[in-house]
């Protein structure tokens, strides 16, 4: 049985209150690990260590040294990719193929930021000859990095790579449901011999995250998770006006026009909604189809759904694993029932699959609800499970209005062969990512984040590094002369 501890000030430590939490395999509910359950007091210890480290020799590291550290982390992730992928699938239920992809993306993220950090140089500004005026990028300070349970290590990597690369010190707080890969990653960090306190891991629940958000010794909080926690972090952060980055939920429309390549659109409608059993912030669970092809499209999906292989993520034939927790299972079933009560038509799924192998674990059939209207709850709220809701639309204008009429703005997709329409829709949709004739691809080089209630700020890309830096104007007068302005 794996037993994890906290990592504070360069030492593995037990939480002050020595509490542990059972970590459960969502495929069979077996206890797979006991994780240290930290508290506010542990978070305070980690903050103090990170503060001291930031004010110590870490500040003197050069961009070349930090780029080298990020590249070494990428190499270690590659070296342990099989074990990291195993832990990720064991803890989240996602297929091992998806977890392997995540690990490749994580190594790529560290390498991308290594390159970016190494290319950083301050700008020299135009100024009188006796003045040196420079614009410098400096680290923000102590960063609290709070991550969710659906992409545990990937979301952490998007934060850790730029935070360390920019010269900050960090306290990482993974979801207390899925701490295992972040814990193993911390063991890799230990191999680097960074100064104590530069990297800290405090596993635990909301109170650890709340301490990071409230502490006046934390300069930046980057959070990925749900709206409720996001709102409380924003309020808590007012104490010292700390920098915040919020990556929140989404209600992501996948809009199919009648002129689209329908074979590809049907196939991608499934990818959009069922990767990681729909537990993806950018999941395209809100399918919107032009009326003239709607019935045919729904029929084609209905034919594919029963063929989706649900099973343990470690089995080669499995296409979709369980959802992550009992709470999530219950919430998704509740949303499906709410949709049916509002008049949606259940075409497939909406229940636990039949059979002894699915008796334990958080299993759900891939679900299709048709005849959904834009005013229904299931068309507005994030479901975060393997559910497609299918709406029809009659015009481009109607599709656009309905798609934008949500508090969220994370991701959207448009399917059409008409390039002019594709461009119009891409520009008019108020979402941080808009795909055309595709769904889900992202790159470390491109920004990720949401409009409106989907968050504040962006991760990845150059902007994802800039979020972890302060800009300074350094002005040096080499030959000061008295001005004689006042009372001379
Ligand atoms: P959550 O908000 O419940 O928890 C996220 C993290 O915040 C966890 O580590 C949790 O312990 C911590 N936390 C909870 N309450 C807190 C508080 N009051 N103060 C500080 N920390 C607190 O979210 P979740 O259920 O783990 O994740 C699912 C959500 O994450 C979904 O809404 C999903 O859309 C979103 N998400 C967004 C993105 C994105 O890039 N925009 C990516 C992945 C997930």
Short mmCIF file of C-alpha atoms and ligand atoms in Angstrom, two decimals:
data_model
loop_
_atom_site.label_atom_id
_atom_site.label_comp_id
_atom_site.label_asym_id
_atom_site.label_seq_id
_atom_site.Cartn_x
_atom_site.Cartn_y
_atom_site.Cartn_z
CA UNK A 1 0.00 0.00 0.00
CA UNK A 2 1.36 3.41 -0.98
CA UNK A 3 1.63 5.84 1.94
CA UNK A 4 2.30 9.43 0.97
CA UNK A 5 3.68 12.24 3.11
CA UNK A 6 3.97 15.98 2.78
CA UNK A 7 7.13 17.49 1.31
CA UNK A 8 8.05 20.69 3.13
CA UNK A 9 11.37 22.52 3.24
CA UNK A 10 13.14 19.70 1.43
CA UNK A 11 11.94 16.99 3.86
CA UNK A 12 9.22 14.34 3.71
CA UNK A 13 7.06 14.98 6.76
CA UNK A 14 3.88 13.78 8.43
CA UNK A 15 1.07 16.28 8.80
CA UNK A 16 0.99 17.95 12.23
CA UNK A 17 -2.32 16.22 12.99
CA UNK A 18 -1.03 12.93 11.44
CA UNK A 19 -4.34 12.36 9.63
CA UNK A 20 -4.55 10.24 6.49
CA UNK A 21 -7.13 9.81 3.75
CA UNK A 22 -7.90 6.60 1.89
CA UNK A 23 -7.34 6.97 -1.84
CA UNK A 24 -9.75 4.87 -3.85
CA UNK A 25 -9.56 3.22 -7.27
CA UNK A 26 -12.73 4.43 -9.04
CA UNK A 27 -12.91 1.19 -11.05
CA UNK A 28 -13.56 -1.05 -8.01
CA UNK A 29 -13.55 1.22 -4.93
CA UNK A 30 -10.49 -0.60 -3.53
CA UNK A 31 -8.24 1.47 -1.28
CA UNK A 32 -4.97 1.93 -3.19
CA UNK A 33 -3.12 4.38 -0.97
CA UNK A 34 -3.19 6.35 2.24
CA UNK A 35 -2.41 9.98 1.64
CA UNK A 36 -1.29 12.45 4.26
CA UNK A 37 -4.19 14.81 4.94
CA UNK A 38 -2.59 18.16 5.68
CA UNK A 39 -4.26 21.07 7.43
CA UNK A 40 -3.91 24.84 7.56
CA UNK A 41 -1.01 24.44 9.99
CA UNK A 42 0.90 22.34 7.44
CA UNK A 43 0.15 24.87 4.71
CA UNK A 44 1.58 27.58 6.98
CA UNK A 45 4.79 25.57 7.46
CA UNK A 46 5.12 25.17 3.71
CA UNK A 47 4.44 28.87 3.10
CA UNK A 48 7.17 29.80 5.62
CA UNK A 49 9.62 27.43 3.90
CA UNK A 50 8.75 28.79 0.46
CA UNK A 51 9.08 32.38 1.72
CA UNK A 52 12.53 31.71 3.19
CA UNK A 53 13.64 29.94 0.02
CA UNK A 54 12.43 32.80 -2.15
CA UNK A 55 14.40 35.29 -0.06
CA UNK A 56 17.49 33.01 -0.16
CA UNK A 57 19.96 31.90 -2.85
CA UNK A 58 17.20 30.67 -5.21
CA UNK A 59 16.73 34.34 -6.18
CA UNK A 60 20.24 34.35 -7.63
CA UNK A 61 19.69 31.44 -10.04
CA UNK A 62 20.13 32.37 -13.67
CA UNK A 63 17.67 31.70 -16.47
CA UNK A 64 20.09 29.11 -17.83
CA UNK A 65 20.11 27.23 -14.52
CA UNK A 66 16.33 27.30 -14.29
CA UNK A 67 15.89 26.21 -17.90
CA UNK A 68 18.24 23.31 -17.16
CA UNK A 69 16.14 22.34 -14.12
CA UNK A 70 12.95 22.29 -16.24
CA UNK A 71 14.66 20.15 -18.89
CA UNK A 72 15.87 17.74 -16.20
CA UNK A 73 12.31 17.50 -14.84
CA UNK A 74 11.10 16.64 -18.37
CA UNK A 75 13.77 13.91 -18.60
CA UNK A 76 12.72 12.46 -15.22
CA UNK A 77 9.04 12.50 -16.25
CA UNK A 78 10.01 10.62 -19.42
CA UNK A 79 12.08 8.15 -17.38
CA UNK A 80 9.17 7.42 -15.00
CA UNK A 81 6.37 7.89 -17.55
CA UNK A 82 5.14 4.31 -17.27
CA UNK A 83 4.82 4.48 -13.47
CA UNK A 84 3.28 7.95 -13.57
CA UNK A 85 0.73 6.81 -16.17
CA UNK A 86 -0.06 3.72 -14.10
CA UNK A 87 -0.70 5.84 -10.98
CA UNK A 88 -2.80 8.34 -12.95
CA UNK A 89 -5.06 5.63 -14.38
CA UNK A 90 -5.28 3.83 -11.05
CA UNK A 91 -6.35 7.00 -9.28
CA UNK A 92 -8.56 8.71 -11.89
CA UNK A 93 -9.96 5.69 -13.79
CA UNK A 94 -8.95 7.11 -17.18
CA UNK A 95 -7.62 4.73 -19.80
CA UNK A 96 -3.90 4.01 -19.71
CA UNK A 97 -3.63 5.34 -23.28
CA UNK A 98 -4.96 8.70 -22.10
CA UNK A 99 -2.61 8.72 -19.11
CA UNK A 100 0.40 7.95 -21.32
CA UNK A 101 -0.62 10.85 -23.56
CA UNK A 102 -0.85 13.09 -20.48
CA UNK A 103 2.70 12.16 -19.44
CA UNK A 104 4.04 12.97 -22.91
CA UNK A 105 2.23 16.33 -22.75
CA UNK A 106 3.67 17.00 -19.28
CA UNK A 107 7.27 16.43 -20.44
CA UNK A 108 6.56 18.63 -23.48
CA UNK A 109 5.23 21.37 -21.21
CA UNK A 110 8.44 21.42 -19.14
CA UNK A 111 10.58 21.47 -22.30
CA UNK A 112 8.50 24.25 -23.84
CA UNK A 113 8.87 26.47 -20.76
CA UNK A 114 12.57 25.60 -20.51
CA UNK A 115 13.04 27.02 -24.01
CA UNK A 116 10.95 30.06 -23.24
CA UNK A 117 12.75 30.80 -19.96
CA UNK A 118 16.13 30.47 -21.63
CA UNK A 119 15.11 33.00 -24.26
CA UNK A 120 13.97 35.59 -21.68
CA UNK A 121 15.92 38.81 -21.63
CA UNK A 122 14.94 42.20 -20.35
CA UNK A 123 14.39 45.02 -22.81
CA UNK A 124 16.61 48.09 -22.90
CA UNK A 125 14.46 51.16 -23.37
CA UNK A 126 15.22 54.30 -25.30
CA UNK A 127 16.51 56.91 -22.80
CA UNK A 128 19.00 59.82 -22.53
CA UNK A 129 22.63 58.71 -22.94
CA UNK A 130 23.44 59.06 -19.24
CA UNK A 131 20.53 56.78 -18.28
CA UNK A 132 20.14 53.03 -18.46
CA UNK A 133 16.47 52.18 -18.60
CA UNK A 134 15.56 48.52 -18.65
CA UNK A 135 12.32 46.56 -18.43
CA UNK A 136 12.99 43.50 -16.32
CA UNK A 137 10.91 40.43 -15.60
CA UNK A 138 11.18 39.20 -12.04
CA UNK A 139 9.48 36.34 -10.19
CA UNK A 140 6.28 37.18 -8.30
CA UNK A 141 7.36 35.32 -5.13
CA UNK A 142 5.65 32.48 -3.28
CA UNK A 143 3.06 30.70 -5.43
CA UNK A 144 0.22 28.48 -4.21
CA UNK A 145 -0.74 26.04 -6.97
CA UNK A 146 -4.11 24.31 -6.46
CA UNK A 147 -5.20 21.56 -8.84
CA UNK A 148 -8.31 19.43 -9.57
CA UNK A 149 -8.87 15.67 -9.80
CA UNK A 150 -9.50 15.20 -13.51
CA UNK A 151 -6.02 15.93 -14.95
CA UNK A 152 -4.03 15.85 -11.73
CA UNK A 153 -0.44 16.00 -12.96
CA UNK A 154 -1.09 17.74 -16.28
CA UNK A 155 -2.80 20.69 -14.58
CA UNK A 156 0.00 20.81 -12.01
CA UNK A 157 2.64 20.82 -14.79
CA UNK A 158 1.00 23.81 -16.50
CA UNK A 159 1.59 25.74 -13.26
CA UNK A 160 4.83 24.28 -11.87
CA UNK A 161 6.85 24.66 -15.08
CA UNK A 162 6.30 28.40 -15.57
CA UNK A 163 6.34 29.13 -11.81
CA UNK A 164 9.75 27.53 -11.21
CA UNK A 165 11.04 28.65 -14.60
CA UNK A 166 10.32 32.28 -13.70
CA UNK A 167 12.18 31.87 -10.40
CA UNK A 168 9.29 31.58 -7.94
CA UNK A 169 8.97 29.12 -5.07
CA UNK A 170 5.89 26.92 -4.94
CA UNK A 171 3.49 25.06 -2.68
CA UNK A 172 1.53 22.51 -4.70
CA UNK A 173 -1.85 21.36 -3.41
CA UNK A 174 -3.38 18.57 -5.48
CA UNK A 175 -6.98 17.40 -5.09
CA UNK A 176 -7.26 15.15 -2.06
CA UNK A 177 -9.02 12.59 -4.29
CA UNK A 178 -6.10 12.23 -6.70
CA UNK A 179 -2.74 13.08 -5.11
CA UNK A 180 -0.72 10.08 -6.31
CA UNK A 181 0.99 11.38 -9.45
CA UNK A 182 1.80 14.73 -7.86
CA UNK A 183 3.32 12.81 -4.96
CA UNK A 184 5.44 10.68 -7.33
CA UNK A 185 6.41 13.81 -9.24
CA UNK A 186 7.64 15.31 -5.95
CA UNK A 187 9.92 12.30 -5.56
CA UNK A 188 11.41 13.25 -8.93
CA UNK A 189 11.88 16.83 -7.76
CA UNK A 190 13.74 15.47 -4.74
CA UNK A 191 16.36 14.01 -7.11
CA UNK A 192 17.22 17.52 -8.33
CA UNK A 193 18.58 18.78 -5.00
CA UNK A 194 16.86 22.13 -5.29
CA UNK A 195 17.37 24.43 -2.28
CA UNK A 196 14.96 23.38 0.52
CA UNK A 197 11.62 25.18 0.34
CA UNK A 198 11.69 25.90 -3.40
CA UNK A 199 9.18 23.09 -4.06
CA UNK A 200 6.67 21.99 -1.41
CA UNK A 201 3.81 19.51 -1.57
CA UNK A 202 0.89 19.77 0.86
CA UNK A 203 -1.83 17.23 0.21
CA UNK A 204 -5.18 17.79 1.86
CA UNK A 205 -8.58 19.30 1.32
CA UNK A 206 -10.16 22.70 0.81
CA UNK A 207 -8.72 24.15 4.03
CA UNK A 208 -5.15 23.78 2.71
CA UNK A 209 -6.17 25.60 -0.48
CA UNK A 210 -8.00 28.25 1.55
CA UNK A 211 -4.88 28.90 3.66
CA UNK A 212 -2.84 29.42 0.49
CA UNK A 213 -5.48 31.81 -0.83
CA UNK A 214 -5.75 33.79 2.43
CA UNK A 215 -2.10 33.95 3.48
CA UNK A 216 -0.42 37.33 3.17
CA UNK A 217 2.87 35.51 2.64
CA UNK A 218 1.63 33.99 -0.61
CA UNK A 219 2.05 36.32 -3.58
CA UNK A 220 0.19 34.39 -6.26
CA UNK A 221 -2.45 31.68 -6.32
CA UNK A 222 -3.11 29.71 -9.46
CA UNK A 223 -6.20 27.55 -9.20
CA UNK A 224 -7.85 25.05 -11.51
CA UNK A 225 -11.20 23.71 -10.39
CA UNK A 226 -14.86 24.53 -9.99
CA UNK A 227 -16.66 27.86 -9.75
CA UNK A 228 -17.57 27.63 -6.06
CA UNK A 229 -14.00 27.16 -4.88
CA UNK A 230 -12.83 29.68 -7.49
CA UNK A 231 -15.12 32.33 -6.08
CA UNK A 232 -13.98 31.74 -2.52
CA UNK A 233 -10.33 31.93 -3.63
CA UNK A 234 -10.99 35.23 -5.33
CA UNK A 235 -12.55 36.63 -2.16
CA UNK A 236 -9.81 35.25 0.08
CA UNK A 237 -7.12 36.70 -2.15
CA UNK A 238 -8.19 40.28 -1.43
CA UNK A 239 -6.21 40.26 1.87
CA UNK A 240 -2.90 41.14 0.23
CA UNK A 241 -4.08 41.81 -3.33
CA UNK A 242 -2.21 38.73 -4.43
CA UNK A 243 -2.08 37.79 -8.07
CA UNK A 244 -4.67 35.16 -9.00
CA UNK A 245 -5.12 32.87 -11.97
CA UNK A 246 -8.36 30.91 -12.21
CA UNK A 247 -9.07 28.08 -14.66
CA UNK A 248 -12.68 27.15 -14.03
CA UNK A 249 -15.42 25.12 -15.65
CA UNK A 250 -17.01 25.23 -19.05
CA UNK A 251 -20.18 24.60 -21.03
CA UNK A 252 -18.67 23.99 -24.39
CA UNK A 253 -20.80 23.95 -27.55
CA UNK A 254 -19.92 21.62 -30.39
CA UNK A 255 -21.81 23.16 -33.33
CA UNK A 256 -22.42 21.09 -36.46
CA UNK A 257 -23.70 22.76 -39.64
CA UNK A 258 -25.45 20.76 -42.35
CA UNK A 259 -22.55 21.27 -44.81
CA UNK A 260 -20.00 19.61 -42.49
CA UNK A 261 -18.12 16.38 -43.18
CA UNK A 262 -20.64 14.33 -41.22
CA UNK A 263 -18.54 11.18 -40.84
CA UNK A 264 -15.83 13.20 -39.12
CA UNK A 265 -18.32 15.31 -37.16
CA UNK A 266 -20.13 12.25 -35.75
CA UNK A 267 -16.84 10.62 -34.77
CA UNK A 268 -15.53 13.79 -33.12
CA UNK A 269 -18.82 14.40 -31.32
CA UNK A 270 -17.99 11.19 -29.42
CA UNK A 271 -14.35 12.16 -28.80
CA UNK A 272 -15.45 15.61 -27.65
CA UNK A 273 -17.81 14.20 -25.05
CA UNK A 274 -16.35 10.90 -23.88
CA UNK A 275 -12.61 11.37 -23.39
CA UNK A 276 -11.96 10.70 -19.70
CA UNK A 277 -15.67 9.86 -19.39
CA UNK A 278 -16.52 13.50 -20.10
CA UNK A 279 -14.62 14.78 -17.06
CA UNK A 280 -12.78 17.39 -19.08
CA UNK A 281 -13.23 21.10 -18.51
CA UNK A 282 -13.42 21.59 -22.29
CA UNK A 283 -15.63 18.54 -22.97
CA UNK A 284 -17.93 19.13 -25.93
CA UNK A 285 -20.96 17.74 -24.20
CA UNK A 286 -23.31 20.41 -25.57
CA UNK A 287 -23.94 19.23 -29.12
CA UNK A 288 -25.80 21.66 -31.38
CA UNK A 289 -26.85 20.36 -34.80
CA UNK A 290 -28.51 22.17 -37.71
CA UNK A 291 -32.14 21.08 -38.00
CA UNK A 292 -31.94 19.61 -41.54
CA UNK A 293 -29.42 16.94 -40.42
CA UNK A 294 -30.40 16.69 -36.75
CA UNK A 295 -32.40 13.44 -36.84
CA UNK A 296 -29.82 11.68 -38.99
CA UNK A 297 -26.98 12.90 -36.75
CA UNK A 298 -28.69 11.73 -33.55
CA UNK A 299 -29.45 8.36 -35.16
CA UNK A 300 -25.80 7.94 -36.15
CA UNK A 301 -24.66 8.72 -32.62
CA UNK A 302 -27.27 6.38 -31.18
CA UNK A 303 -25.84 3.57 -33.32
CA UNK A 304 -22.31 4.19 -32.04
CA UNK A 305 -23.03 4.53 -28.31
CA UNK A 306 -23.82 0.88 -27.49
CA UNK A 307 -20.53 -0.11 -29.15
CA UNK A 308 -18.38 1.99 -26.80
CA UNK A 309 -16.36 -0.41 -24.64
CA UNK A 310 -16.65 0.58 -20.99
CA UNK A 311 -14.14 -1.01 -18.66
CA UNK A 312 -11.06 -0.90 -16.50
CA UNK A 313 -8.68 1.67 -17.92
CA UNK A 314 -5.83 -0.86 -17.89
CA UNK A 315 -7.55 -3.23 -20.33
CA UNK A 316 -6.37 -2.73 -23.89
CA UNK A 317 -9.88 -2.86 -25.39
CA UNK A 318 -11.34 -0.26 -22.99
CA UNK A 319 -12.49 2.97 -24.59
CA UNK A 320 -14.05 4.63 -21.54
CA UNK A 321 -13.35 4.16 -17.84
CA UNK A 322 -15.47 4.98 -14.79
CA UNK A 323 -16.08 8.46 -13.41
CA UNK A 324 -13.80 9.51 -10.60
CA UNK A 325 -15.92 9.47 -7.44
CA UNK A 326 -19.21 8.40 -5.91
CA UNK A 327 -20.15 12.05 -5.57
CA UNK A 328 -19.53 12.68 -9.26
CA UNK A 329 -21.50 9.54 -10.19
CA UNK A 330 -24.48 10.73 -8.20
CA UNK A 331 -24.27 14.29 -9.57
CA UNK A 332 -24.20 13.13 -13.20
CA UNK A 333 -27.17 10.78 -12.73
CA UNK A 334 -29.03 13.66 -11.05
CA UNK A 335 -28.34 15.93 -14.03
CA UNK A 336 -29.60 13.28 -16.46
CA UNK A 337 -32.82 12.90 -14.45
CA UNK A 338 -33.23 16.69 -14.30
CA UNK A 339 -32.91 16.77 -18.11
CA UNK A 340 -35.53 14.08 -18.57
CA UNK A 341 -37.85 15.90 -16.15
CA UNK A 342 -37.48 19.06 -18.26
CA UNK A 343 -38.49 17.18 -21.40
CA UNK A 344 -35.24 15.83 -22.89
CA UNK A 345 -35.44 12.42 -24.59
CA UNK A 346 -33.11 9.74 -23.25
CA UNK A 347 -31.73 7.98 -26.34
CA UNK A 348 -29.07 5.88 -24.67
CA UNK A 349 -27.45 5.35 -21.26
CA UNK A 350 -28.33 7.34 -18.18
CA UNK A 351 -27.52 4.49 -15.82
CA UNK A 352 -24.89 2.16 -14.42
CA UNK A 353 -24.07 -0.54 -17.00
CA UNK A 354 -25.49 -3.98 -16.27
CA UNK A 355 -23.23 -6.84 -15.13
CA UNK A 356 -21.29 -7.96 -12.08
CA UNK A 357 -18.06 -6.22 -13.15
CA UNK A 358 -19.84 -2.88 -12.89
CA UNK A 359 -21.44 -3.56 -9.50
CA UNK A 360 -18.57 -1.87 -7.64
CA UNK A 361 -16.93 1.30 -8.93
CA UNK A 362 -18.33 4.49 -10.36
CA UNK A 363 -19.55 3.26 -13.74
CA UNK A 364 -21.85 5.03 -16.13
CA UNK A 365 -23.03 4.24 -19.61
CA UNK A 366 -22.22 6.83 -22.28
CA UNK A 367 -25.40 8.85 -22.42
CA UNK A 368 -27.25 10.72 -25.14
CA UNK A 369 -30.10 13.10 -24.37
CA UNK A 370 -31.87 14.44 -27.45
CA UNK A 371 -34.43 17.19 -28.01
CA UNK A 372 -32.69 19.40 -25.50
CA UNK A 373 -33.64 23.08 -25.50
CA UNK A 374 -31.25 25.94 -24.77
CA UNK A 375 -33.25 26.97 -21.70
CA UNK A 376 -32.91 23.58 -19.95
CA UNK A 377 -30.54 23.22 -17.00
CA UNK A 378 -28.57 20.49 -18.78
CA UNK A 379 -27.86 22.91 -21.63
CA UNK A 380 -26.55 25.58 -19.25
CA UNK A 381 -24.72 23.84 -16.40
CA UNK A 382 -21.53 21.82 -16.53
CA UNK A 383 -22.35 18.08 -16.28
CA UNK A 384 -18.74 16.82 -16.17
CA UNK A 385 -19.61 13.25 -17.11
CA UNK A 386 -20.18 11.05 -20.18
CA UNK A 387 -23.31 12.81 -21.37
CA UNK A 388 -24.09 14.40 -24.75
CA UNK A 389 -27.02 16.78 -24.83
CA UNK A 390 -28.24 17.36 -28.39
CA UNK A 391 -29.97 20.61 -29.36
CA UNK A 392 -31.17 21.65 -32.80
CA UNK A 393 -30.80 25.06 -34.46
CA UNK A 394 -32.17 26.63 -37.62
CA UNK A 395 -29.72 29.41 -38.47
CA UNK A 396 -26.16 30.55 -37.89
CA UNK A 397 -27.44 33.47 -35.87
CA UNK A 398 -29.56 31.26 -33.62
CA UNK A 399 -26.66 28.85 -33.05
CA UNK A 400 -24.34 31.70 -32.17
CA UNK A 401 -26.78 33.33 -29.78
CA UNK A 402 -27.55 30.07 -27.97
CA UNK A 403 -23.87 29.05 -27.78
CA UNK A 404 -22.81 32.37 -26.31
CA UNK A 405 -25.78 32.51 -23.93
CA UNK A 406 -23.99 30.80 -21.04
CA UNK A 407 -21.98 32.18 -18.14
CA UNK A 408 -18.99 30.14 -19.34
CA UNK A 409 -16.54 30.69 -22.18
CA UNK A 410 -13.84 28.02 -22.20
CA UNK A 411 -13.98 26.17 -25.53
CA UNK A 412 -16.22 25.71 -28.57
CA UNK A 413 -16.09 23.90 -31.89
CA UNK A 414 -17.68 24.52 -35.28
CA UNK A 415 -18.13 21.97 -38.07
CA UNK A 416 -18.59 23.34 -41.59
CA UNK A 417 -16.96 23.22 -45.02
CA UNK A 418 -17.74 26.92 -45.57
CA UNK A 419 -14.55 28.82 -44.68
CA UNK A 420 -16.27 32.16 -44.48
CA UNK A 421 -18.81 30.77 -42.01
CA UNK A 422 -16.00 29.07 -40.06
CA UNK A 423 -14.18 32.36 -39.75
CA UNK A 424 -17.34 34.31 -38.81
CA UNK A 425 -18.22 31.79 -36.11
CA UNK A 426 -14.64 31.63 -34.79
CA UNK A 427 -14.60 35.38 -34.34
CA UNK A 428 -18.08 35.70 -32.85
CA UNK A 429 -17.96 32.84 -30.33
CA UNK A 430 -16.92 34.19 -26.93
CA UNK A 431 -14.68 31.30 -25.87
CA UNK A 432 -10.96 31.05 -25.08
CA UNK A 433 -10.44 28.29 -27.65
CA UNK A 434 -12.50 27.77 -30.82
CA UNK A 435 -11.77 24.72 -32.94
CA UNK A 436 -13.03 24.35 -36.50
CA UNK A 437 -13.48 20.82 -37.86
CA UNK A 438 -11.69 19.33 -34.88
CA UNK A 439 -12.09 18.94 -31.13
CA UNK A 440 -9.71 18.96 -28.15
CA UNK A 441 -6.23 19.61 -29.57
CA UNK A 442 -4.12 22.03 -27.56
CA UNK A 443 -0.40 22.81 -27.54
CA UNK A 444 1.97 24.26 -24.95
CA UNK A 445 2.64 27.04 -27.49
CA UNK A 446 -1.00 28.20 -27.55
CA UNK A 447 -2.81 29.92 -24.67
CA UNK A 448 -5.40 28.03 -22.63
CA UNK A 449 -8.12 29.66 -20.55
CA UNK A 450 -11.61 31.01 -20.52
CA UNK A 451 -13.75 34.05 -21.11
CA UNK A 452 -16.38 35.06 -18.56
CA UNK A 453 -17.00 32.59 -15.71
CA UNK A 454 -14.49 30.11 -17.14
CA UNK A 455 -11.71 31.96 -15.42
CA UNK A 456 -9.18 34.72 -15.18
CA UNK A 457 -5.85 34.69 -16.99
CA UNK A 458 -4.29 32.13 -19.31
CA UNK A 459 -2.02 29.14 -18.94
CA UNK A 460 0.57 27.84 -21.43
CA UNK A 461 2.15 29.96 -24.19
CA UNK A 462 4.29 33.00 -23.38
CA UNK A 463 1.39 34.53 -21.49
CA UNK A 464 1.43 31.46 -19.22
CA UNK A 465 4.99 32.35 -18.20
CA UNK A 466 4.25 36.06 -17.91
CA UNK A 467 1.53 35.31 -15.32
CA UNK A 468 4.33 34.22 -12.96
CA UNK A 469 6.41 37.35 -13.40
CA UNK A 470 6.37 40.95 -12.23
CA UNK A 471 7.51 43.66 -14.61
CA UNK A 472 10.03 46.14 -13.29
CA UNK A 473 11.25 49.36 -14.82
CA UNK A 474 14.88 49.75 -13.73
CA UNK A 475 16.14 53.32 -14.28
CA UNK A 476 19.78 54.12 -13.56
CA UNK A 477 21.06 57.66 -13.89
CA UNK A 478 24.82 57.37 -14.51
CA UNK A 479 25.56 61.09 -14.26
CA UNK A 480 23.09 62.84 -11.95
CA UNK A 481 23.16 66.64 -12.04
CA UNK A 482 21.32 69.03 -9.73
CA UNK A 483 18.12 70.33 -11.33
CA UNK A 484 17.87 73.49 -9.22
CA UNK A 485 14.09 73.45 -9.52
CA UNK A 486 13.07 74.10 -5.92
CA UNK A 487 14.45 76.99 -3.87
CA UNK A 488 17.90 77.01 -5.51
P1 LIG B 1 -12.88 21.79 -6.96
O1 LIG B 1 -13.11 23.24 -7.17
O2 LIG B 1 -13.78 21.06 -6.06
O3 LIG B 1 -11.41 21.54 -6.37
C1 LIG B 1 -10.25 21.97 -7.04
C2 LIG B 1 -9.14 22.12 -6.03
O4 LIG B 1 -9.44 23.20 -5.14
C3 LIG B 1 -8.92 20.91 -5.14
O5 LIG B 1 -7.54 20.77 -4.90
C4 LIG B 1 -9.67 21.27 -3.87
O6 LIG B 1 -9.20 20.61 -2.74
C5 LIG B 1 -9.40 22.77 -3.79
N1 LIG B 1 -10.41 23.55 -3.07
C6 LIG B 1 -11.72 23.25 -2.87
N2 LIG B 1 -12.33 24.26 -2.19
C7 LIG B 1 -11.38 25.20 -1.98
C8 LIG B 1 -11.39 26.48 -1.33
N3 LIG B 1 -12.50 26.99 -0.78
N4 LIG B 1 -10.25 27.19 -1.29
C9 LIG B 1 -9.12 26.70 -1.87
N5 LIG B 1 -9.04 25.50 -2.47
C10 LIG B 1 -10.16 24.76 -2.53
O7 LIG B 1 -12.82 21.19 -8.43
P2 LIG B 1 -12.70 19.66 -8.82
O8 LIG B 1 -14.03 19.05 -8.56
O9 LIG B 1 -11.47 19.07 -8.24
O10 LIG B 1 -12.45 19.79 -10.40
C11 LIG B 1 -13.47 19.86 -11.32
C12 LIG B 1 -13.64 21.28 -11.85
O11 LIG B 1 -12.41 21.76 -12.38
C13 LIG B 1 -14.61 21.36 -12.98
O12 LIG B 1 -15.48 22.45 -12.80
C14 LIG B 1 -13.74 21.58 -14.21
O13 LIG B 1 -14.39 22.22 -15.27
C15 LIG B 1 -12.64 22.38 -13.63
N6 LIG B 1 -11.44 22.27 -14.48
C16 LIG B 1 -11.08 23.36 -15.25
C17 LIG B 1 -9.97 23.29 -16.09
C18 LIG B 1 -9.57 24.46 -16.96
O14 LIG B 1 -8.50 24.41 -17.55
N7 LIG B 1 -10.37 25.50 -17.07
C19 LIG B 1 -9.22 22.11 -16.14
C20 LIG B 1 -9.61 21.03 -15.35
C21 LIG B 1 -10.73 21.13 -14.52
#
